[in-house]
Coordinates of C-alpha atoms in Angstrom, one line a residue:
X1 CA 0.0 0.0 0.0
X2 CA 1.0 3.6 -0.6
X3 CA 2.7 5.2 2.4
X4 CA 2.8 8.8 1.1
X5 CA 1.9 10.9 -1.9
X6 CA 4.9 11.9 -4.1
X7 CA 4.5 15.6 -3.7
X8 CA 4.3 15.3 0.1
X9 CA 7.7 13.8 0.7
X10 CA 10.0 16.3 2.4
X11 CA 13.1 16.5 4.7
X12 CA 11.1 15.1 7.7
X13 CA 11.0 11.7 5.8
X14 CA 14.8 11.4 5.5
X15 CA 15.8 7.9 6.6
X16 CA 12.4 6.4 6.0
X17 CA 11.4 3.8 3.5
X18 CA 8.4 4.8 1.5
X19 CA 6.1 3.1 -1.0
X20 CA 4.8 5.3 -3.8
X21 CA 2.4 4.9 -6.8
X22 CA 2.2 7.2 -9.8
X23 CA 3.2 8.0 -13.3
X24 CA 6.6 8.5 -14.9
X25 CA 6.9 12.2 -15.6
X26 CA 10.4 12.0 -16.9
X27 CA 13.3 9.4 -17.1
X28 CA 16.9 10.4 -17.5
X29 CA 20.0 8.1 -17.9
X30 CA 23.0 10.0 -16.6
X31 CA 26.1 7.9 -16.9
X32 CA 24.7 4.6 -15.7
X33 CA 22.5 6.2 -13.0
X34 CA 18.8 6.5 -13.8
X35 CA 16.8 9.5 -12.5
X36 CA 13.1 9.1 -12.5
X37 CA 10.6 11.9 -11.8
X38 CA 7.5 10.2 -10.3
X39 CA 4.2 12.1 -10.3
X40 CA 0.9 11.8 -8.6
X41 CA -1.9 14.3 -7.8
X42 CA 0.2 16.0 -5.1
X43 CA 3.3 16.6 -7.1
X44 CA 6.6 15.2 -8.3
X45 CA 9.5 13.5 -6.5
X46 CA 12.9 12.5 -7.8
X47 CA 13.8 8.8 -7.6
X48 CA 17.4 7.5 -8.2
X49 CA 18.2 4.0 -9.4
X50 CA 21.8 2.7 -9.2
X51 CA 22.9 -0.4 -11.2
X52 CA 23.5 -2.4 -8.0
X53 CA 20.2 -4.2 -8.3
X54 CA 20.4 -5.4 -11.9
X55 CA 16.8 -6.5 -12.5
X56 CA 15.3 -3.4 -10.9
X57 CA 17.8 -1.2 -12.8
X58 CA 16.8 -3.0 -16.1
X59 CA 13.1 -2.3 -15.3
X60 CA 13.9 1.4 -14.6
X61 CA 15.8 1.6 -17.9
X62 CA 12.7 0.4 -19.8
X63 CA 10.4 3.1 -18.4
X64 CA 8.8 5.7 -20.7
X65 CA 6.7 8.7 -19.9
X66 CA 3.2 8.0 -18.4
X67 CA 4.0 4.4 -17.4
X68 CA 2.1 3.6 -14.2
X69 CA 4.4 2.2 -11.6
X70 CA 4.8 1.2 -7.9
X71 CA 8.1 1.6 -6.1
X72 CA 9.7 1.5 -2.7
X73 CA 12.8 3.4 -1.7
X74 CA 14.8 5.2 1.0
X75 CA 14.4 8.9 1.4
X76 CA 17.7 10.8 1.6
X77 CA 18.8 14.4 1.4
X78 CA 20.0 15.7 -1.9
X79 CA 23.6 17.0 -2.1
X80 CA 23.6 20.8 -1.5
X81 CA 24.5 21.5 -5.1
X82 CA 21.4 19.6 -6.3
X83 CA 18.8 21.1 -4.1
X84 CA 15.8 22.4 -6.2
X85 CA 14.1 25.3 -4.4
X86 CA 11.4 25.4 -7.0
X87 CA 10.1 22.0 -6.0
X88 CA 8.2 21.1 -2.8
X89 CA 10.3 17.9 -2.8
X90 CA 13.5 19.7 -3.9
X91 CA 15.5 19.0 -0.7
X92 CA 15.3 15.2 -0.9
X93 CA 15.4 12.3 -3.3
X94 CA 14.5 8.6 -3.1
X95 CA 17.0 5.9 -3.6
X96 CA 14.9 3.3 -5.4
X97 CA 14.9 -0.3 -4.1
X98 CA 12.0 -1.9 -5.9
X99 CA 10.1 -1.1 -9.0
X100 CA 6.9 -2.6 -10.6
X101 CA 5.4 -1.6 -13.8
X102 CA 1.6 -1.7 -13.2
X103 CA 0.7 -0.6 -16.8
X104 CA 2.6 0.6 -19.8
X105 CA 1.5 3.6 -21.9
X106 CA 1.2 3.9 -25.6
X107 CA 2.6 6.8 -27.4
X108 CA 0.8 9.9 -26.1
X109 CA -1.6 11.8 -28.4
X110 CA -0.7 15.0 -26.4
X111 CA 2.7 16.6 -26.2
X112 CA 3.5 17.9 -22.7
X113 CA 6.3 20.1 -24.1
X114 CA 4.2 22.3 -26.4
X115 CA 0.7 23.7 -26.8
X116 CA -2.0 21.3 -27.7
X117 CA -5.3 22.4 -29.3
X118 CA -8.3 22.6 -27.0
X119 CA -10.0 20.0 -29.1
X120 CA -7.1 17.6 -28.5
X121 CA -7.0 18.4 -24.8
X122 CA -10.8 17.8 -24.3
X123 CA -10.7 14.6 -26.4
X124 CA -8.0 13.2 -24.2
X125 CA -9.1 15.0 -21.1
X126 CA -8.0 12.1 -18.8
X127 CA -4.5 12.7 -20.0
X128 CA -4.7 16.5 -20.0
X129 CA -5.8 16.4 -16.3
X130 CA -2.5 14.6 -15.4
X131 CA -0.6 17.8 -16.2
X132 CA 0.4 19.3 -12.9
X133 CA -1.2 22.7 -13.7
X134 CA -4.6 21.0 -14.3
X135 CA -4.2 18.7 -11.3
X136 CA -3.5 21.6 -9.1
X137 CA -6.5 23.5 -10.3
X138 CA -8.9 20.6 -9.6
X139 CA -7.3 20.1 -6.2
X140 CA -7.7 23.9 -5.5
X141 CA -11.4 23.7 -6.6
X142 CA -12.0 20.8 -4.2
X143 CA -10.5 22.8 -1.4
X144 CA -12.7 25.8 -2.3
X145 CA -15.9 23.8 -2.2
X146 CA -14.9 22.3 1.1
X147 CA -14.2 25.7 2.6
X148 CA -17.5 27.1 1.4
X149 CA -19.4 24.1 2.9
X150 CA -17.7 24.5 6.2
X151 CA -18.3 28.2 6.4
X152 CA -22.0 27.9 5.5
X153 CA -22.7 24.9 7.8
X154 CA -20.9 26.6 10.7
X155 CA -23.2 29.6 10.1
X156 CA -26.3 27.4 10.3
X157 CA -27.1 26.8 6.6
X158 CA -28.7 23.5 5.5
X159 CA -27.4 21.7 2.4
X160 CA -30.7 20.7 0.6
X161 CA -30.9 19.3 -2.9
X162 CA -33.5 20.6 -5.4
X163 CA -34.9 18.7 -8.5
X164 CA -33.0 18.4 -11.8
X165 CA -36.1 17.5 -13.7
X166 CA -38.5 20.4 -13.4
X167 CA -40.4 23.1 -15.3
X168 CA -38.8 25.9 -17.2
X169 CA -37.7 28.9 -15.1
X170 CA -37.4 32.4 -16.5
X171 CA -33.6 33.0 -16.4
X172 CA -33.2 34.5 -19.9
X173 CA -31.6 31.6 -21.7
X174 CA -33.0 28.6 -23.6
X175 CA -33.9 25.6 -21.6
X176 CA -32.5 22.1 -22.1
X177 CA -35.6 19.9 -22.5
X178 CA -35.9 16.3 -21.4
X179 CA -38.8 14.3 -23.0
X180 CA -41.0 12.3 -20.7
X181 CA -41.6 8.6 -21.5
X182 CA -44.6 8.3 -19.2
X183 CA -46.2 11.6 -20.3
X184 CA -45.8 11.4 -24.0
X185 CA -45.5 14.7 -25.8
X186 CA -44.5 16.5 -22.6
X187 CA -41.1 17.7 -21.4
X188 CA -39.1 18.4 -18.3
X189 CA -36.6 21.3 -18.3
X190 CA -33.2 21.1 -16.7
X191 CA -33.0 24.0 -14.2
X192 CA -31.2 27.2 -15.2
X193 CA -31.0 27.8 -11.5
X194 CA -32.9 26.5 -8.4
X195 CA -34.6 29.9 -8.1
X196 CA -38.2 28.8 -7.5
X197 CA -37.4 25.8 -5.3
X198 CA -35.1 27.7 -3.0
X199 CA -37.9 30.3 -2.5
X200 CA -40.3 27.4 -1.7
X201 CA -37.7 26.1 0.8
X202 CA -37.8 29.5 2.5
X203 CA -41.6 29.2 2.6
X204 CA -41.2 25.8 4.1
X205 CA -39.4 27.2 7.1
X206 CA -35.9 25.9 6.3
X207 CA -34.6 29.4 7.1
X208 CA -31.1 29.0 5.7
X209 CA -30.4 27.0 2.6
X210 CA -27.3 26.4 0.5
X211 CA -26.5 24.0 -2.3
X212 CA -23.5 23.6 -4.6
X213 CA -25.6 22.7 -7.6
X214 CA -25.4 22.1 -11.4
X215 CA -27.3 24.5 -13.6
X216 CA -28.1 24.3 -17.3
X217 CA -28.4 27.0 -19.9
X218 CA -28.6 26.5 -23.7
X219 CA -26.9 29.7 -24.7
X220 CA -24.0 30.9 -26.9
X221 CA -20.8 30.1 -25.2
X222 CA -17.6 32.0 -24.4
X223 CA -14.6 31.7 -22.1
X224 CA -16.6 32.1 -18.9
X225 CA -19.8 30.2 -20.0
X226 CA -20.7 26.6 -20.2
X227 CA -24.0 24.7 -20.9
X228 CA -23.7 23.1 -17.5
X229 CA -22.0 25.0 -14.7
X230 CA -21.8 25.0 -10.9
X231 CA -23.5 27.5 -8.6
X232 CA -23.0 28.2 -4.9
X233 CA -26.7 28.8 -4.2
X234 CA -27.6 30.6 -0.9
X235 CA -31.0 31.7 0.4
X236 CA -32.2 33.0 3.8
X237 CA -35.3 34.1 5.5
X238 CA -35.7 37.2 7.7
X239 CA -32.5 38.8 6.4
X240 CA -32.5 42.0 4.3
X241 CA -30.0 42.8 1.5
X242 CA -27.5 44.1 4.0
X243 CA -27.6 40.9 6.0
X244 CA -27.1 38.7 2.9
X245 CA -24.2 40.9 1.7
X246 CA -22.5 40.8 5.1
X247 CA -22.6 37.0 5.2
X248 CA -21.4 36.4 1.7
X249 CA -18.7 39.1 1.8
X250 CA -17.4 37.5 5.0
X251 CA -17.4 34.1 3.2
X252 CA -15.4 35.3 0.2
X253 CA -13.0 37.4 2.3
X254 CA -12.3 34.3 4.4
X255 CA -11.9 32.1 1.4
X256 CA -9.3 34.4 -0.2
X257 CA -7.5 34.7 3.2
X258 CA -7.5 30.9 3.7
X259 CA -6.7 29.8 0.1
X260 CA -4.4 32.6 -1.2
X261 CA -3.4 34.5 2.0
X262 CA -5.0 37.6 0.4
X263 CA -6.9 40.2 2.5
X264 CA -9.5 41.7 0.2
X265 CA -10.5 44.3 2.8
X266 CA -13.9 45.9 3.0
X267 CA -15.9 45.8 -0.2
X268 CA -16.8 49.3 -1.5
X269 CA -20.4 50.0 -2.8
X270 CA -21.2 51.5 -6.1
X271 CA -24.6 52.2 -7.7
X272 CA -25.4 50.7 -11.1
X273 CA -25.8 54.2 -12.4
X274 CA -22.3 55.3 -11.3
X275 CA -20.8 52.1 -12.7
X276 CA -22.3 52.6 -16.1
X277 CA -21.5 56.4 -16.1
X278 CA -17.9 56.1 -15.0
X279 CA -16.9 52.6 -16.3
X280 CA -19.4 51.7 -19.0
X281 CA -20.1 48.3 -17.3
X282 CA -22.2 47.0 -14.5
X283 CA -19.1 44.9 -13.4
X284 CA -16.3 47.5 -13.5
X285 CA -12.7 46.4 -13.1
X286 CA -11.4 48.8 -10.6
X287 CA -7.8 47.8 -11.1
X288 CA -8.0 49.9 -14.3
X289 CA -7.7 53.6 -13.3
X290 CA -9.4 55.0 -16.5
X291 CA -12.8 56.6 -16.2
X292 CA -15.3 57.7 -18.8
X293 CA -15.5 61.5 -18.6
X294 CA -18.6 63.3 -19.9
X295 CA -17.8 66.4 -22.1
X296 CA -21.2 67.0 -23.8
X297 CA -21.7 70.3 -22.1
X298 CA -18.3 71.6 -23.4
X299 CA -19.0 70.5 -27.0
X300 CA -22.7 71.3 -27.3
X301 CA -22.2 74.5 -29.3
X302 CA -19.3 73.5 -31.6
X303 CA -19.8 73.5 -35.4
X304 CA -18.6 69.9 -35.5
X305 CA -21.9 68.0 -35.9
X306 CA -20.3 64.7 -34.9
X307 CA -20.1 66.2 -31.4
X308 CA -22.8 68.8 -31.4
X309 CA -25.6 66.4 -32.5
X310 CA -25.3 63.8 -29.7
X311 CA -24.4 66.6 -27.2
X312 CA -27.8 68.2 -27.8
X313 CA -29.8 64.9 -27.9
X314 CA -31.3 63.8 -24.6
X315 CA -30.6 60.2 -25.7
X316 CA -27.0 61.0 -26.8
X317 CA -23.7 61.1 -25.0
X318 CA -20.3 62.6 -25.7
X319 CA -17.5 61.4 -23.5
X320 CA -13.8 60.5 -23.5
X321 CA -11.1 58.5 -22.0
X322 CA -7.9 60.2 -20.8
X323 CA -5.2 57.6 -21.3
X324 CA -1.9 58.3 -19.5
X325 CA 1.1 58.0 -21.8
X326 CA -1.2 57.4 -24.8
X327 CA 0.4 60.1 -26.9
X328 CA 3.0 57.5 -27.9
X329 CA 0.3 55.5 -29.7
X330 CA 0.8 55.2 -33.5
X331 CA -1.9 56.1 -36.0
X332 CA -2.1 52.4 -36.8
X333 CA -2.8 51.6 -33.1
X334 CA -5.4 54.3 -32.8
X335 CA -7.1 53.0 -36.0
X336 CA -7.1 49.6 -34.4
X337 CA -8.9 50.9 -31.3
X338 CA -11.4 52.6 -33.6
X339 CA -12.1 49.2 -35.2
X340 CA -12.5 47.7 -31.8
X341 CA -14.9 50.4 -30.7
X342 CA -16.8 49.7 -33.9
X343 CA -17.6 46.2 -32.6
X344 CA -19.9 48.0 -30.1
X345 CA -21.6 50.2 -32.6
X346 CA -19.2 53.2 -32.6
X347 CA -18.9 54.9 -36.0
X348 CA -15.4 56.3 -35.3
X349 CA -12.9 57.3 -32.7
X350 CA -11.9 60.9 -32.4
X351 CA -8.6 61.6 -30.6
X352 CA -6.4 64.3 -29.2
X353 CA -2.8 63.9 -28.2
X354 CA -1.4 66.2 -25.5
X355 CA 2.2 66.7 -26.6
X356 CA 2.9 69.8 -24.4
X357 CA 0.3 70.7 -21.8
X358 CA 2.2 73.9 -20.9
X359 CA 1.7 75.1 -24.5
X360 CA -2.1 74.9 -24.0
X361 CA -4.2 74.5 -27.2
X362 CA -1.0 74.9 -29.3
X363 CA 0.5 71.8 -27.6
X364 CA -2.2 69.3 -28.8
X365 CA -2.3 67.2 -32.0
X366 CA -5.6 66.1 -33.3
X367 CA -7.5 65.9 -36.6
X368 CA -10.5 67.5 -34.8
X369 CA -8.6 70.4 -33.3
X370 CA -9.5 72.7 -36.2
X371 CA -13.2 72.4 -35.3
X372 CA -12.6 73.4 -31.7
X373 CA -11.8 76.9 -30.3
X374 CA -8.7 77.3 -28.0
X375 CA -11.1 77.9 -25.1
X376 CA -12.9 74.6 -25.7
X377 CA -9.6 72.7 -26.0
X378 CA -8.4 74.3 -22.8
X379 CA -11.6 73.4 -21.0
X380 CA -11.3 69.8 -22.3
X381 CA -7.8 69.5 -20.9
X382 CA -8.9 70.9 -17.6
X383 CA -12.0 68.6 -17.4
X384 CA -10.0 65.5 -18.2
X385 CA -7.0 66.3 -16.1
X386 CA -4.8 65.5 -19.1
X387 CA -1.0 65.8 -18.8
X388 CA 1.8 66.0 -21.3
X389 CA 2.1 62.6 -23.0
X390 CA -1.6 61.7 -22.6
X391 CA -4.2 61.0 -25.3
X392 CA -8.0 61.7 -25.2
X393 CA -10.2 59.1 -27.0
X394 CA -13.7 60.4 -27.8
X395 CA -17.0 58.7 -28.2
X396 CA -20.0 60.5 -29.6
X397 CA -23.3 58.7 -30.4
X398 CA -26.3 57.4 -28.5
X399 CA -25.9 56.9 -24.8
X400 CA -25.8 53.2 -25.0
X401 CA -23.3 53.1 -27.9
X402 CA -20.9 55.5 -26.2
X403 CA -21.2 53.8 -22.9
X404 CA -20.6 50.3 -24.2
X405 CA -17.9 51.2 -26.7
X406 CA -15.8 53.3 -24.3
X407 CA -16.4 50.8 -21.5
X408 CA -15.0 48.0 -23.7
X409 CA -12.2 50.3 -25.0
X410 CA -11.3 51.3 -21.4
X411 CA -10.5 47.6 -20.6
X412 CA -8.6 46.9 -23.8
X413 CA -6.4 50.1 -23.6
X414 CA -5.8 49.4 -19.9
X415 CA -4.6 45.9 -20.7
X416 CA -2.6 46.9 -23.7
X417 CA -0.8 49.7 -21.9
X418 CA -0.4 47.8 -18.6
X419 CA -2.4 50.4 -16.6
X420 CA -4.0 48.0 -14.2
X421 CA -3.1 48.7 -10.5
X422 CA -3.3 46.1 -7.7
X423 CA -4.1 42.4 -8.0
X424 CA -7.6 42.2 -6.4
X425 CA -10.3 44.9 -6.5
X426 CA -13.7 43.7 -5.2
X427 CA -16.9 45.8 -4.9
X428 CA -20.7 45.5 -4.6
X429 CA -22.8 47.0 -7.4
X430 CA -26.2 47.9 -6.0
X431 CA -29.4 49.9 -7.0
X432 CA -30.0 48.2 -10.3
X433 CA -33.0 49.3 -12.4
X434 CA -35.9 47.1 -11.7
X435 CA -36.7 46.8 -15.4
X436 CA -35.2 47.6 -18.8
X437 CA -37.4 48.8 -21.6
X438 CA -37.0 47.4 -25.1
X439 CA -39.4 48.6 -27.9
X440 CA -41.9 49.7 -25.4
X441 CA -42.0 46.4 -23.4
X442 CA -40.5 46.1 -19.9
X443 CA -38.2 43.2 -19.1
X444 CA -36.9 42.2 -15.6
X445 CA -33.3 43.1 -15.4
X446 CA -32.6 40.2 -13.0
X447 CA -35.7 37.9 -12.8
X448 CA -39.4 38.6 -12.1
X449 CA -39.2 37.5 -8.5
X450 CA -36.8 40.4 -7.5
X451 CA -38.4 42.8 -5.1
X452 CA -38.3 46.6 -5.8
X453 CA -36.5 48.9 -3.4
X454 CA -38.7 50.9 -1.0
X455 CA -41.8 50.9 -3.1
X456 CA -45.4 49.8 -2.7
X457 CA -47.2 47.9 -5.5
X458 CA -49.1 51.1 -6.4
X459 CA -45.9 53.2 -6.6
X460 CA -44.2 50.5 -8.7
X461 CA -47.2 50.4 -11.1
X462 CA -47.1 54.1 -11.5
X463 CA -43.3 54.4 -12.1
X464 CA -41.9 51.2 -13.4
X465 CA -39.3 53.0 -15.6
X466 CA -37.6 54.6 -12.6
X467 CA -37.9 51.8 -10.1
X468 CA -34.8 50.4 -8.5
X469 CA -34.6 46.7 -7.6
X470 CA -33.4 45.5 -4.2
X471 CA -30.6 43.6 -5.9
X472 CA -26.8 43.3 -5.5
X473 CA -23.9 41.9 -7.5
X474 CA -20.5 41.0 -6.1
X475 CA -17.8 42.0 -8.6
X476 CA -14.1 41.2 -8.6
X477 CA -11.6 42.4 -11.2
X478 CA -14.3 43.0 -13.8
X479 CA -16.1 39.7 -13.3
X480 CA -19.4 39.2 -11.7
X481 CA -18.7 36.6 -8.9
X482 CA -22.3 36.4 -7.9
X483 CA -25.6 38.2 -7.8
X484 CA -28.8 38.1 -5.7
X485 CA -31.7 40.0 -4.4
X486 CA -34.4 40.4 -1.9
X487 CA -37.3 38.3 -3.2
X488 CA -41.0 39.2 -3.6
X489 CA -42.9 37.6 -0.8
X490 CA -46.4 39.2 -1.2
X491 CA -49.0 38.3 -3.7
X492 CA -50.0 41.9 -4.7
X493 CA -46.4 42.9 -5.4
X494 CA -45.8 39.7 -7.5
X495 CA -49.0 40.3 -9.4
X496 CA -47.9 44.0 -10.1
X497 CA -44.5 42.9 -11.4
X498 CA -46.1 40.3 -13.7
X499 CA -48.5 42.9 -15.0
X500 CA -45.7 45.3 -15.8
X501 CA -43.9 42.5 -17.6
X502 CA -47.0 41.8 -19.7
X503 CA -47.4 38.3 -18.1
X504 CA -51.1 37.6 -18.1
X505 CA -52.8 35.9 -15.2
X506 CA -53.3 32.8 -17.3
X507 CA -49.7 32.7 -18.3
X508 CA -48.5 33.3 -14.7
X509 CA -50.8 30.5 -13.5
X510 CA -49.5 28.2 -16.1
X511 CA -45.8 28.9 -15.5
X512 CA -45.7 29.7 -11.8
X513 CA -49.0 28.6 -10.3
X514 CA -47.4 26.5 -7.6
X515 CA -45.3 29.5 -6.5
X516 CA -48.3 31.9 -6.5
X517 CA -50.3 29.5 -4.5
X518 CA -47.5 29.2 -1.9
X519 CA -47.5 33.0 -1.5
X520 CA -50.9 32.7 0.1
X521 CA -49.7 30.8 3.2
X522 CA -47.6 33.2 5.3
X523 CA -44.6 33.5 3.1
X524 CA -41.7 35.1 5.1
X525 CA -39.4 37.8 3.7
X526 CA -36.5 36.2 2.1
X527 CA -33.3 37.0 0.1
X528 CA -30.4 35.2 -1.4
X529 CA -27.4 35.2 -3.6
X530 CA -25.7 32.7 -6.0
X531 CA -22.0 32.6 -6.9
X532 CA -20.6 31.0 -10.1
X533 CA -18.2 28.5 -8.6
X534 CA -16.4 27.9 -11.9
X535 CA -15.8 31.6 -12.4
X536 CA -14.6 32.1 -8.8
X537 CA -12.0 29.3 -9.1
X538 CA -11.0 30.6 -12.5
X539 CA -10.1 34.0 -11.0
X540 CA -8.4 32.5 -7.9
X541 CA -6.2 30.2 -10.0
X542 CA -5.4 32.7 -12.7
X543 CA -6.9 30.4 -15.4
X544 CA -8.0 32.1 -18.6
X545 CA -11.2 30.1 -19.1
X546 CA -13.7 28.3 -16.8
X547 CA -13.0 25.2 -19.0
X548 CA -9.6 25.0 -17.3
X549 CA -11.1 24.6 -13.9
X550 CA -13.7 22.0 -14.8
X551 CA -13.0 18.3 -15.0
X552 CA -15.0 17.6 -18.2
X553 CA -16.2 20.7 -19.9
X554 CA -17.8 21.2 -23.3
X555 CA -16.3 23.0 -26.3
X556 CA -17.6 26.4 -27.4
X557 CA -20.1 24.6 -29.6
X558 CA -21.5 22.7 -26.5
X559 CA -20.0 19.4 -27.6
X560 CA -17.9 16.8 -25.8
X561 CA -15.0 15.4 -27.9
X562 CA -14.2 12.8 -25.3
X563 CA -17.6 11.0 -25.4
X564 CA -18.7 12.4 -28.8
X565 CA -21.8 13.9 -27.1
X566 CA -24.4 14.9 -28.1
X567 CA -25.3 11.8 -30.1
X568 CA -28.1 10.5 -32.2
X569 CA -30.9 8.6 -30.5
X570 CA -32.0 5.3 -32.2
X571 CA -35.4 4.8 -33.6
X572 CA -36.6 2.6 -30.7
X573 CA -35.8 5.3 -28.2
X574 CA -37.5 7.9 -30.2
X575 CA -40.6 5.8 -30.7
X576 CA -40.8 5.1 -27.0
X577 CA -40.7 8.8 -26.4
X578 CA -43.2 9.6 -29.2
X579 CA -40.7 11.8 -30.9
X580 CA -39.9 12.2 -34.5
X581 CA -36.9 14.1 -35.9
X582 CA -36.9 16.6 -38.8
X583 CA -34.0 16.9 -41.2
X584 CA -32.5 20.3 -41.4
X585 CA -33.2 21.8 -44.8
X586 CA -30.6 23.9 -46.8
X587 CA -31.3 27.6 -46.6

């Protein structure tokens, strides 16, 4: 039996005989002495085989990468000249005494020494996960979930499972549907979140609930999205927004302290309106010092219609970024930023380089300077706080286009010019709008069970466009770690929200009848928050994608190269489910 894990052997084991299991990470023959790097989930240890024991030495000489072996040996200190400070086991080595090949390995389809395509890595995921970086991430993830469970259970939260086969919930993405064999022609939906069930648990008197749960959303994918993902789901009764935020902030601060020895400090608060105005995002990355600066009032009366038009339009916005050191940007780089802003609807990107602030208007360089008076240029420089060597990048269009394009450009310029300051910058974003209006129709910004902030049903019905929700998002380094809200717990308020959203009584009864009925029976005030576990671990480990912190993720087309899923169901299965398939026609 194994006595220790490879990566845990250290100087305290010197003089002990150990039995190890693992994979050959590397084999080197150095002048008749074989050095073997043995790897398991905890790390790598160096094993030395001398030719004294001929049969064991011959076996060691036959080893190749990824052979699975068992060995015993004596732990000894490495010579001072050979100590490797970069390895946990770098102070010791093992003098091998026995060696057994448990299984040989064929030639590997992955190359550890160079980049493999993501398709290859996912097809051979069981091999990819042997790489130390991937092993470490999964071990880290396991420790994170353990720490979260301990924190919540110590705080009185109950771990309660909710159904996977359920009805559709209004989370904004397509549902994954599961046909019912016993109710032909009818379908279950995989949950996009346990939203309704956790509310029902609060109505049941469970008081404090949590679950580390799989959620499913059929949506277009990107680096931080997957069709199935894991959520840390939390719900409480008799706590307001401040109470939920206090508990969850304490949990995340403790997690970073325990896992990374990082003190996140107190989380600042920022309103949604301020976040959009200053940063162009409801999840601002505060490491980036750039802010969007409004200048419409300065440019409202210029003859340059590109500025004057939006500056005098109530739905327009004229703003800029002041980029430190940006005057060194080439015209090609500026044009590249203009193209990037165009992705978000911007029709161009005006700019002004500040070559010599002391020279005032004469010290700027810009193709738009001829349209601006010296007084206006001076006022722009004062408003933006520009210094010699800076550049101003202007956006002028509808409010949404300018906000989104400069918000995205802010992040890109900040990354390109290495402007980010500090490693971790958390915050709470609060005071979200209750609804967003699209083509005259109101939609819930979060979900239709979010309570408004400090409003009666009558006040909400009279002013839905200006209503704020009692919701909150935790943001870290420009990523939304989690979001939640105080829930609606009264029938008249829920009916008012449905009415504003255009959900008829019949539709509400069909979709949420069980919830509406439950609201009749003394439903307590309740609130909650859900964290994206995958995204949290991605940030903490420095991975670039949540796929790199999940054991068996899908590709960006929601496929699994390892198992070749999704697959085709055979005719017998389809007949049993009363389903027929339709061939896709050529457009």
